[in-house]
PDB file of C-alpha atoms in Angstrom:
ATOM      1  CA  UNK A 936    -150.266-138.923   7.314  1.00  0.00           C
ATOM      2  CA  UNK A 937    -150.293-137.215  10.934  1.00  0.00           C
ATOM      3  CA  UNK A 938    -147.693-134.698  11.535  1.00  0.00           C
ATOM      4  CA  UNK A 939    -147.397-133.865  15.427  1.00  0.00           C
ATOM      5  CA  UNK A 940    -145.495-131.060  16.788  1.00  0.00           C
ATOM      6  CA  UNK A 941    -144.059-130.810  20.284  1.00  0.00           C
ATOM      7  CA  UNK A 942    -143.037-128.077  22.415  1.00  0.00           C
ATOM      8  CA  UNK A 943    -141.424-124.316  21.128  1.00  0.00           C
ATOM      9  CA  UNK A 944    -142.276-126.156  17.492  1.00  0.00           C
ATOM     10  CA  UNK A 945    -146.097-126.445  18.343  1.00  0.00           C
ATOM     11  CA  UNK A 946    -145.997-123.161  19.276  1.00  0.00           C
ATOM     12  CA  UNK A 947    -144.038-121.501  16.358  1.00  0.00           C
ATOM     13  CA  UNK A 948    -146.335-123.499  13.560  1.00  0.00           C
ATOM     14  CA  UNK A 949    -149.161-122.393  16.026  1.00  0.00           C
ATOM     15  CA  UNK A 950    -150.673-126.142  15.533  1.00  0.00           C
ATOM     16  CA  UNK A 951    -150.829-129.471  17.682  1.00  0.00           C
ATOM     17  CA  UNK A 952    -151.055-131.936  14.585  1.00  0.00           C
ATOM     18  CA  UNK A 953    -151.886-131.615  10.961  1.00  0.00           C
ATOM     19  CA  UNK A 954    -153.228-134.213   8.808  1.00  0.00           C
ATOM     20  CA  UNK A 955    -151.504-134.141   5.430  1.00  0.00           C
ATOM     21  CA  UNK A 956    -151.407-136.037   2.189  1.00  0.00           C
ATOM     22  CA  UNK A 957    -147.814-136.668   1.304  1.00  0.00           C
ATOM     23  CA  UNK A 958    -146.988-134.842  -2.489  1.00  0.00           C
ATOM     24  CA  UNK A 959    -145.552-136.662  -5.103  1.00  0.00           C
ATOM     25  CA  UNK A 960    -141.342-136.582  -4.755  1.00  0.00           C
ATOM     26  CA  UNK A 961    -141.387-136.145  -0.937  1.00  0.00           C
ATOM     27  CA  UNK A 962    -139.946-139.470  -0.110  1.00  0.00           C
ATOM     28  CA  UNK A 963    -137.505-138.870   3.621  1.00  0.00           C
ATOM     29  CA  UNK A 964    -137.822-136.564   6.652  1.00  0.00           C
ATOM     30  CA  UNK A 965    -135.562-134.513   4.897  1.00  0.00           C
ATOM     31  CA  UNK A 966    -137.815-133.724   1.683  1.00  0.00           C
ATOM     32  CA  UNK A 967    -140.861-133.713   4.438  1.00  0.00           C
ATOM     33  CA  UNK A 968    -139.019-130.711   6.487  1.00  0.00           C
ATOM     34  CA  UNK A 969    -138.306-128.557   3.399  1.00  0.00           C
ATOM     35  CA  UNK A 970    -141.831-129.131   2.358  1.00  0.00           C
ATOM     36  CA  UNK A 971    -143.476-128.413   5.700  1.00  0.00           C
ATOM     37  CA  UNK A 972    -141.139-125.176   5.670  1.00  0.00           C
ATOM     38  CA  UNK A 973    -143.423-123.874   2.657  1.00  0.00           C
ATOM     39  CA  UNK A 974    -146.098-124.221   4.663  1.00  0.00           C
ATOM     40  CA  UNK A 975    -144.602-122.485   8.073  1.00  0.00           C
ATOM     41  CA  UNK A 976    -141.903-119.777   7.566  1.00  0.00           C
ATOM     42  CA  UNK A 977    -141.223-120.112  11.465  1.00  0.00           C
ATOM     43  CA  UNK A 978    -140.742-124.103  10.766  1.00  0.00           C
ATOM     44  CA  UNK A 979    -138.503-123.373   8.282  1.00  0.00           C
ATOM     45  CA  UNK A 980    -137.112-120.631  10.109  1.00  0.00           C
ATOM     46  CA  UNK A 981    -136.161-123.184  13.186  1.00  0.00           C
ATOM     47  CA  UNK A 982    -135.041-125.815  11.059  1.00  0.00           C
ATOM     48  CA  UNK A 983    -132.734-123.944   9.115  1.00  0.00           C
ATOM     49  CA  UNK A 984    -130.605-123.720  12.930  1.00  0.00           C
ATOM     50  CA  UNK A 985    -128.964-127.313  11.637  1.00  0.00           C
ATOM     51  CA  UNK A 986    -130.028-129.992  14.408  1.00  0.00           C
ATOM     52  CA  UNK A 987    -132.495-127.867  16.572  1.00  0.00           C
ATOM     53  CA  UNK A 988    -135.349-129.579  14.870  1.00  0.00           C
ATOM     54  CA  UNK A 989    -135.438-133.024  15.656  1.00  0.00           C
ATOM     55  CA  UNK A 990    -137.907-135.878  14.078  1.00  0.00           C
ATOM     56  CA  UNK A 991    -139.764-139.196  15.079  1.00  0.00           C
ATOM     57  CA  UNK A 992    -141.266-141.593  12.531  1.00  0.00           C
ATOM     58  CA  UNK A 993    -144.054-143.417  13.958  1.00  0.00           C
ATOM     59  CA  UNK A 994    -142.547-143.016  17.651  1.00  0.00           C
ATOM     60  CA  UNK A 995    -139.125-143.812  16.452  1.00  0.00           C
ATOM     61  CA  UNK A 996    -136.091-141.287  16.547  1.00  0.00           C
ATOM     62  CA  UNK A 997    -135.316-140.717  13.196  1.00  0.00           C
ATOM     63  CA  UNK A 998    -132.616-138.557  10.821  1.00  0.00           C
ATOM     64  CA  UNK A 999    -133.546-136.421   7.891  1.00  0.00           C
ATOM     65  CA  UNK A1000    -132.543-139.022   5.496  1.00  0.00           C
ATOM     66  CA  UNK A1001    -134.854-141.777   6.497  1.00  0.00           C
ATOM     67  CA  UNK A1002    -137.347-142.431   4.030  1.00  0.00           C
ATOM     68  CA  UNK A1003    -141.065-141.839   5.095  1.00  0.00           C
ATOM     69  CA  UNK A1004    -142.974-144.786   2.585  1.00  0.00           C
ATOM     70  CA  UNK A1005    -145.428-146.785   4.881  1.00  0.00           C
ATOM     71  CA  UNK A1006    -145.618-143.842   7.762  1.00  0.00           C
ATOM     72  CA  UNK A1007    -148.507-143.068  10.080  1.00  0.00           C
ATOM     73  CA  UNK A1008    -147.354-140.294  12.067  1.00  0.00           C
ATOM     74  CA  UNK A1009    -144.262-138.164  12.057  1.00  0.00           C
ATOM     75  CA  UNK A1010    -143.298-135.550  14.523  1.00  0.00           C
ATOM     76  CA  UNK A1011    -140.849-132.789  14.539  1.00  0.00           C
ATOM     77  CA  UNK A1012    -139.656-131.336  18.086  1.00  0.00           C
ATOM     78  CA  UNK A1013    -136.915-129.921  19.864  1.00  0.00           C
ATOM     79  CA  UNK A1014    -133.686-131.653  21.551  1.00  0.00           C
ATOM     80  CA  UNK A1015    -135.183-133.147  24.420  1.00  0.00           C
ATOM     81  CA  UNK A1016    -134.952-132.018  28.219  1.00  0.00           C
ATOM     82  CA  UNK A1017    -135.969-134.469  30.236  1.00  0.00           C
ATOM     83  CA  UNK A1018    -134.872-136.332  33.174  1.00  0.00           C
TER      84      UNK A1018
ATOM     85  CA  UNK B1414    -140.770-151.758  34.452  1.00  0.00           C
ATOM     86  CA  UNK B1415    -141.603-148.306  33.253  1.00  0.00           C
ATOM     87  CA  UNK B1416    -143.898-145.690  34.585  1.00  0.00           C
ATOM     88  CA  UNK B1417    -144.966-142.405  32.930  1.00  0.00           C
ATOM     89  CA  UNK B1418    -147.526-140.574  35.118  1.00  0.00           C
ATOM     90  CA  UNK B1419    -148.691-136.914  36.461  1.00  0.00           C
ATOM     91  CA  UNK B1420    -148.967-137.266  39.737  1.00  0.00           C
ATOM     92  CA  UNK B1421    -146.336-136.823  42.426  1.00  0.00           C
ATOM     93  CA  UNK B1422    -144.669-140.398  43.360  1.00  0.00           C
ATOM     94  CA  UNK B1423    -142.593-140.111  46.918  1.00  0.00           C
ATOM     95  CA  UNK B1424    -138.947-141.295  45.855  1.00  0.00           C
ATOM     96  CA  UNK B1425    -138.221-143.453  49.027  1.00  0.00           C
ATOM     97  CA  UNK B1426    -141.572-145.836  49.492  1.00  0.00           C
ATOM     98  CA  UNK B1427    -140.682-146.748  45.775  1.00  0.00           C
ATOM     99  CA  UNK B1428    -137.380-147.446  46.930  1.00  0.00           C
ATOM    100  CA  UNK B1429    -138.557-149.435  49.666  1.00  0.00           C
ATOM    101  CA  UNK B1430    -141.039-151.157  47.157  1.00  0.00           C
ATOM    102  CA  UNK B1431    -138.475-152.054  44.310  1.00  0.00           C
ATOM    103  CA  UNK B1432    -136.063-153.744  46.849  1.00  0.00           C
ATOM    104  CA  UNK B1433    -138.781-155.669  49.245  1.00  0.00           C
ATOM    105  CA  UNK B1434    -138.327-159.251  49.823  1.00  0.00           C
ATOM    106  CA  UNK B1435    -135.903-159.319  47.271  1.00  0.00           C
ATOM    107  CA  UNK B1436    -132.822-161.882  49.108  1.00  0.00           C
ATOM    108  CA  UNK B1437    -130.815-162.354  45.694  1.00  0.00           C
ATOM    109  CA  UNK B1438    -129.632-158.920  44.890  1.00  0.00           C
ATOM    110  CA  UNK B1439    -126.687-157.134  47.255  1.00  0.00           C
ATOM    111  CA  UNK B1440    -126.833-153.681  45.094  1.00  0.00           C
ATOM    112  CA  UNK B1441    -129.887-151.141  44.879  1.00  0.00           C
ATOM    113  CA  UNK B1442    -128.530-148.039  42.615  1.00  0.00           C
ATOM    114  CA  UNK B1443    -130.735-144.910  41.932  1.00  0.00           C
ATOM    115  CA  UNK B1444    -131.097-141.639  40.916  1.00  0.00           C
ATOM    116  CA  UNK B1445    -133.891-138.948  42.070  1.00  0.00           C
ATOM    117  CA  UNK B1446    -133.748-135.493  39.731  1.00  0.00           C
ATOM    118  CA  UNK B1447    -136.103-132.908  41.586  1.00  0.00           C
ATOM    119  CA  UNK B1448    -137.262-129.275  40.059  1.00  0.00           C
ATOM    120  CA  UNK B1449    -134.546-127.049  41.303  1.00  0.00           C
ATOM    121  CA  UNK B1450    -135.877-123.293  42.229  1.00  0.00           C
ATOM    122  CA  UNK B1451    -133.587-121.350  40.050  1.00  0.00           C
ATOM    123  CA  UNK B1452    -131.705-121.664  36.222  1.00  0.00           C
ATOM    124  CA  UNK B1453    -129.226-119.762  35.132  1.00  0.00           C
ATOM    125  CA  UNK B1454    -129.597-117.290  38.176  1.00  0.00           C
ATOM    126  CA  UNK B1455    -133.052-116.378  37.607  1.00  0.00           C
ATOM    127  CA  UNK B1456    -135.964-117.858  39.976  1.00  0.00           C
ATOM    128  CA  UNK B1457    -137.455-120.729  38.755  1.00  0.00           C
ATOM    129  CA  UNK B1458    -141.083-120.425  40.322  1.00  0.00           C
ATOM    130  CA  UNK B1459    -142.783-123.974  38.506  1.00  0.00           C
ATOM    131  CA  UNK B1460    -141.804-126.136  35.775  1.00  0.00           C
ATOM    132  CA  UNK B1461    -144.190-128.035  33.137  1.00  0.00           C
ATOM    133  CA  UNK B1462    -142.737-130.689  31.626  1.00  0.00           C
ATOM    134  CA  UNK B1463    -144.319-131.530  28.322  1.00  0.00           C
ATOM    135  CA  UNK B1464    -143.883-135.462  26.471  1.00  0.00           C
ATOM    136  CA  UNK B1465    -144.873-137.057  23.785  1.00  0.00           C
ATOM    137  CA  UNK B1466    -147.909-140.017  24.667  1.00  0.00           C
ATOM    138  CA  UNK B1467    -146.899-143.173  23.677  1.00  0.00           C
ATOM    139  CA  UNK B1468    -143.343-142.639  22.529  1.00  0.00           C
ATOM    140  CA  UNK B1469    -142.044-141.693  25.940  1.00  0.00           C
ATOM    141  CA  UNK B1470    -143.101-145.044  27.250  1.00  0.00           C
ATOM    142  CA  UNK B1471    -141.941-146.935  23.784  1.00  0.00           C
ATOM    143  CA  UNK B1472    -138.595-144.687  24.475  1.00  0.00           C
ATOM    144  CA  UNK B1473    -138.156-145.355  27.535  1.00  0.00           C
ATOM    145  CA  UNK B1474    -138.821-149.156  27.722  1.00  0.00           C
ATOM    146  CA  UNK B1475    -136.097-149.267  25.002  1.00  0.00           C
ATOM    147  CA  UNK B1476    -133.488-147.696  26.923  1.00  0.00           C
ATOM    148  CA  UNK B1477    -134.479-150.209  29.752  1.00  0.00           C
ATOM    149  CA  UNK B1478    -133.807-153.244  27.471  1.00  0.00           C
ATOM    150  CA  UNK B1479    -130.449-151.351  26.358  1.00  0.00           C
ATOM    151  CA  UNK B1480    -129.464-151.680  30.275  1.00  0.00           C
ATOM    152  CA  UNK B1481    -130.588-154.805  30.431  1.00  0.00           C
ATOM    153  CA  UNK B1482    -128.858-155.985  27.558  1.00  0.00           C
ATOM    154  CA  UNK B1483    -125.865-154.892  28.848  1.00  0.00           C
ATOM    155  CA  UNK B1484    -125.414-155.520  32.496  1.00  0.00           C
ATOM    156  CA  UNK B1485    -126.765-158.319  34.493  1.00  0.00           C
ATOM    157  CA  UNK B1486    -129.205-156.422  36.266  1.00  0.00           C
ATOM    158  CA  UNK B1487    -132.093-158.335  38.465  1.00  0.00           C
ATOM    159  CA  UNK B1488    -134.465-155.321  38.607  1.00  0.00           C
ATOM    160  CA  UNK B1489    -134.894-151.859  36.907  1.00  0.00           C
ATOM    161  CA  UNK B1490    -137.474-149.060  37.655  1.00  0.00           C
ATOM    162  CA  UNK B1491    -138.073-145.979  35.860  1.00  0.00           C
ATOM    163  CA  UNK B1492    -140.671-143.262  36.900  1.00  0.00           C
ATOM    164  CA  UNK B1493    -140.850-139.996  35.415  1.00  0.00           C
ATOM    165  CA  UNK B1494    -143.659-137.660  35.874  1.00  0.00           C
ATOM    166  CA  UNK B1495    -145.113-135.215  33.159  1.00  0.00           C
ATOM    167  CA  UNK B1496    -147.703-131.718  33.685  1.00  0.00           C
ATOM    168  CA  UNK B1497    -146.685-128.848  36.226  1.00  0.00           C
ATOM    169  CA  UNK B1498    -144.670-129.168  39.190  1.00  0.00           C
ATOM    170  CA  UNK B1499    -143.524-127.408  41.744  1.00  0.00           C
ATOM    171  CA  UNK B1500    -139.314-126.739  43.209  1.00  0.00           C
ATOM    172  CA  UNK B1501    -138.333-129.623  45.451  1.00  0.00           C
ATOM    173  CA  UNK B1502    -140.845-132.135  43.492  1.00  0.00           C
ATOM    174  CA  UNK B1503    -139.423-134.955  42.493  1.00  0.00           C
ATOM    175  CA  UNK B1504    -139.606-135.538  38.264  1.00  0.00           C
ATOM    176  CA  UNK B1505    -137.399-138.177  37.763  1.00  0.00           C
ATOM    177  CA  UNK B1506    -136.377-141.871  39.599  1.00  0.00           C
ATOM    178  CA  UNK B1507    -134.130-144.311  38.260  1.00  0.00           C
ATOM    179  CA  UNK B1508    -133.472-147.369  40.194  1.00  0.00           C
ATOM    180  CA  UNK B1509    -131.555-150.658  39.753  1.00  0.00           C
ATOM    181  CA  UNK B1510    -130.685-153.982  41.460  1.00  0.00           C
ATOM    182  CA  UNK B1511    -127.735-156.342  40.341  1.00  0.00           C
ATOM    183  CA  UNK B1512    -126.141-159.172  42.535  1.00  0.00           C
ATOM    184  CA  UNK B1513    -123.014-156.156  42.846  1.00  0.00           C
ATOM    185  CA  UNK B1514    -122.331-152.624  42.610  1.00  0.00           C
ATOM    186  CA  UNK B1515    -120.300-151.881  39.547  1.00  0.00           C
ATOM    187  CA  UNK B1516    -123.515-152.899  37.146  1.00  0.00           C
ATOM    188  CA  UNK B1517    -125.809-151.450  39.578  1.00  0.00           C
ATOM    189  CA  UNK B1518    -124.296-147.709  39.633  1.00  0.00           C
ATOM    190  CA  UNK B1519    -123.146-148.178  35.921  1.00  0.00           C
ATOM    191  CA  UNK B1520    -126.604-149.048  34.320  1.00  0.00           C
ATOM    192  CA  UNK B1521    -128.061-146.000  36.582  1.00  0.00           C
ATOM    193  CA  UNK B1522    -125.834-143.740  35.154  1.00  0.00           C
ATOM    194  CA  UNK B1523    -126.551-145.206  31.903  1.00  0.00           C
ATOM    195  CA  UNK B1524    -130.243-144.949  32.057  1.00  0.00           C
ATOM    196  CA  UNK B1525    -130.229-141.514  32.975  1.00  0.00           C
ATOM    197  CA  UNK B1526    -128.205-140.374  30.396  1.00  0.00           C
ATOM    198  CA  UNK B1527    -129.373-142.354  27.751  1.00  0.00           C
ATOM    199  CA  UNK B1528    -133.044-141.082  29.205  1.00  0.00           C
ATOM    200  CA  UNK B1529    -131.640-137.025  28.733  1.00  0.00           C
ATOM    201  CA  UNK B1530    -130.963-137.487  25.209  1.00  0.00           C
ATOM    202  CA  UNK B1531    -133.650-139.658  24.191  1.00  0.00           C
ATOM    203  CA  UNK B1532    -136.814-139.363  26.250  1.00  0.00           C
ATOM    204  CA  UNK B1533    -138.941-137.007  24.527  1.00  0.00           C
ATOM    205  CA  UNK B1534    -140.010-134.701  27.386  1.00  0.00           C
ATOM    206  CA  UNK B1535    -139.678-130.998  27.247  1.00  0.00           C
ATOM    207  CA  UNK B1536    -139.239-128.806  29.729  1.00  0.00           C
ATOM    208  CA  UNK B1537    -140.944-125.701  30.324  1.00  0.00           C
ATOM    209  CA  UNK B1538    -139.961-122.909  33.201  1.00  0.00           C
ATOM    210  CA  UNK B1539    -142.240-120.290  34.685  1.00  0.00           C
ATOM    211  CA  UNK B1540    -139.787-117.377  36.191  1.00  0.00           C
ATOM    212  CA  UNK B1541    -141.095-113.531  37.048  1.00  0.00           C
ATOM    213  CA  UNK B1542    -140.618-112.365  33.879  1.00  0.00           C
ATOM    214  CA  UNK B1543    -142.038-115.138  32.025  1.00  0.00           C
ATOM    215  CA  UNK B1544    -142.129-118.801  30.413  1.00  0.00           C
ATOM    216  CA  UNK B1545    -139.361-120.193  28.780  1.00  0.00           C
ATOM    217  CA  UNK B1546    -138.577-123.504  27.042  1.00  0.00           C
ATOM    218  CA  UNK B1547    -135.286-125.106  28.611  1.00  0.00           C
ATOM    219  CA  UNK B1548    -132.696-125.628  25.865  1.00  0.00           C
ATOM    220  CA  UNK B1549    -130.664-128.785  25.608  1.00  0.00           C
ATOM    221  CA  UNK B1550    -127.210-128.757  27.097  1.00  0.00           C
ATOM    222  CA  UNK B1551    -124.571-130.135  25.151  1.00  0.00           C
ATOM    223  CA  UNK B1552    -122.874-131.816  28.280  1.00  0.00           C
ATOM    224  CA  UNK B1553    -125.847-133.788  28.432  1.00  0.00           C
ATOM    225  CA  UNK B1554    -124.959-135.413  24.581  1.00  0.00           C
ATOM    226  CA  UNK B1555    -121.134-135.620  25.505  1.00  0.00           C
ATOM    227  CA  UNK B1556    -122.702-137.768  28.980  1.00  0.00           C
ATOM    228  CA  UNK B1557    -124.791-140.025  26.471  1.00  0.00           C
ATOM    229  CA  UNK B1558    -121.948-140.762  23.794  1.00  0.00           C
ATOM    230  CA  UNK B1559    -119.640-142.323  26.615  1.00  0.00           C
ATOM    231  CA  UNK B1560    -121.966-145.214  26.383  1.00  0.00           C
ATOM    232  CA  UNK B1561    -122.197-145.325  22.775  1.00  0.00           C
ATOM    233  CA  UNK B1562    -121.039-149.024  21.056  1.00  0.00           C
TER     234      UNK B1562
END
């Protein structure tokens, strides 16, 4: 599985995109954030603000308890700012 | 239609484009958001606006069909640019047509508020004493939600 990160979050795990084989147990966005909070205190740090970290599976908006079976890619980003 | 591009676009020739020999619609609604020079009372000397490839255009053409879905619009156009840009630049253009106002200025409004909360751009501001990522303003989510249903 590709994990992307997008703006302050790119620069806080200080990577683009990580390729990662999904452990046993982690089975929504939720489990995937705790898990990927191991692996980057400043993820964890920034997702522990509740909402600031926000998550797309495979280029769909998505909340912590959607389930990840079957995903390509899943990013993690801020609230946007566009427009 | 949908376009998500770096370079500069000039706001009124796509006006003039999106409405040209067009005889069935009596309603051309838009919106222009341009790079304003200063945020929170601190210069604003460029702004880089970050997205994510692929999903900004999948994003976007879903908040398109939303519009469409739910007024009787004849024509929508969005264009929103991405990279570094300058104060005055234009980022943003969102443009309908519909045989009559009301759907016209609604689905505009619509679209760009559905497009702030949704769209996943990021904004980034050079000022004199440095870069800073531009936070989300919760006026923006209270705009979106008076569409929700």
């Amino acid at each position: 599985m590709r994990i992307r990160y997008f703006a302050w979050l790119k620069q806080r795990t200080g990577c683009a995109e990580e390729e990662l084989d999904l452990p046993a147990g982690i089975d929504t966005v939720g489990d995937l954030m705790t898990y990927l909070g191991e692996r980057h205190p400043r993820f964890a740090e920034a997702a522990s603000g509740q909402g600031v970290v926000r998550c797309a599976v495979d280029q769909t908006h998505a909340d912590p308890e959607v389930r990840l079976a079957g995903a390509r890619e899943v990013a993690f980003f801020p609230p946007v700012t566009g427009g | 239609m949908v376009r998500v591009q770096a370079e500069p676009f000039d706001p009124g020739a796509e006006l003039t484009r999106f409405a040209r020999g067009r005889t069935d619609i009596g309603a051309v609604a838009s919106f222009t958001g341009l790079v304003r020079d200063t945020h929170n009372g601190e210069p604003v000397l460029a702004m880089t606006l970050e997205h994510y490839p692929g999903m900004t255009e999948r994003e976007l053409e879903r908040i398109e069909a939303e519009a469409r879905r739910r007024w009787p619009l004849d024509d929508s156009l969005v264009i929103h640019r991405y990279g570094r840009m300058l104060p005055g630049e234009p980022i943003v253009l969102v443009a309908t047509a519909a045989a009559h106002r009301a759907a016209a200025l609604d689905a505009c409004a619509f679209l760009m508020d559905w497009l702030k909360t949704k769209a996943p751009f990021w904004k980034l501001e050079e000022t004199p004493s440095g870069a800073n990522w531009v936070e989300a303003r919760e006026s923006d989510d209270a705009a979106a939600a008076r569409w929700a249903g």
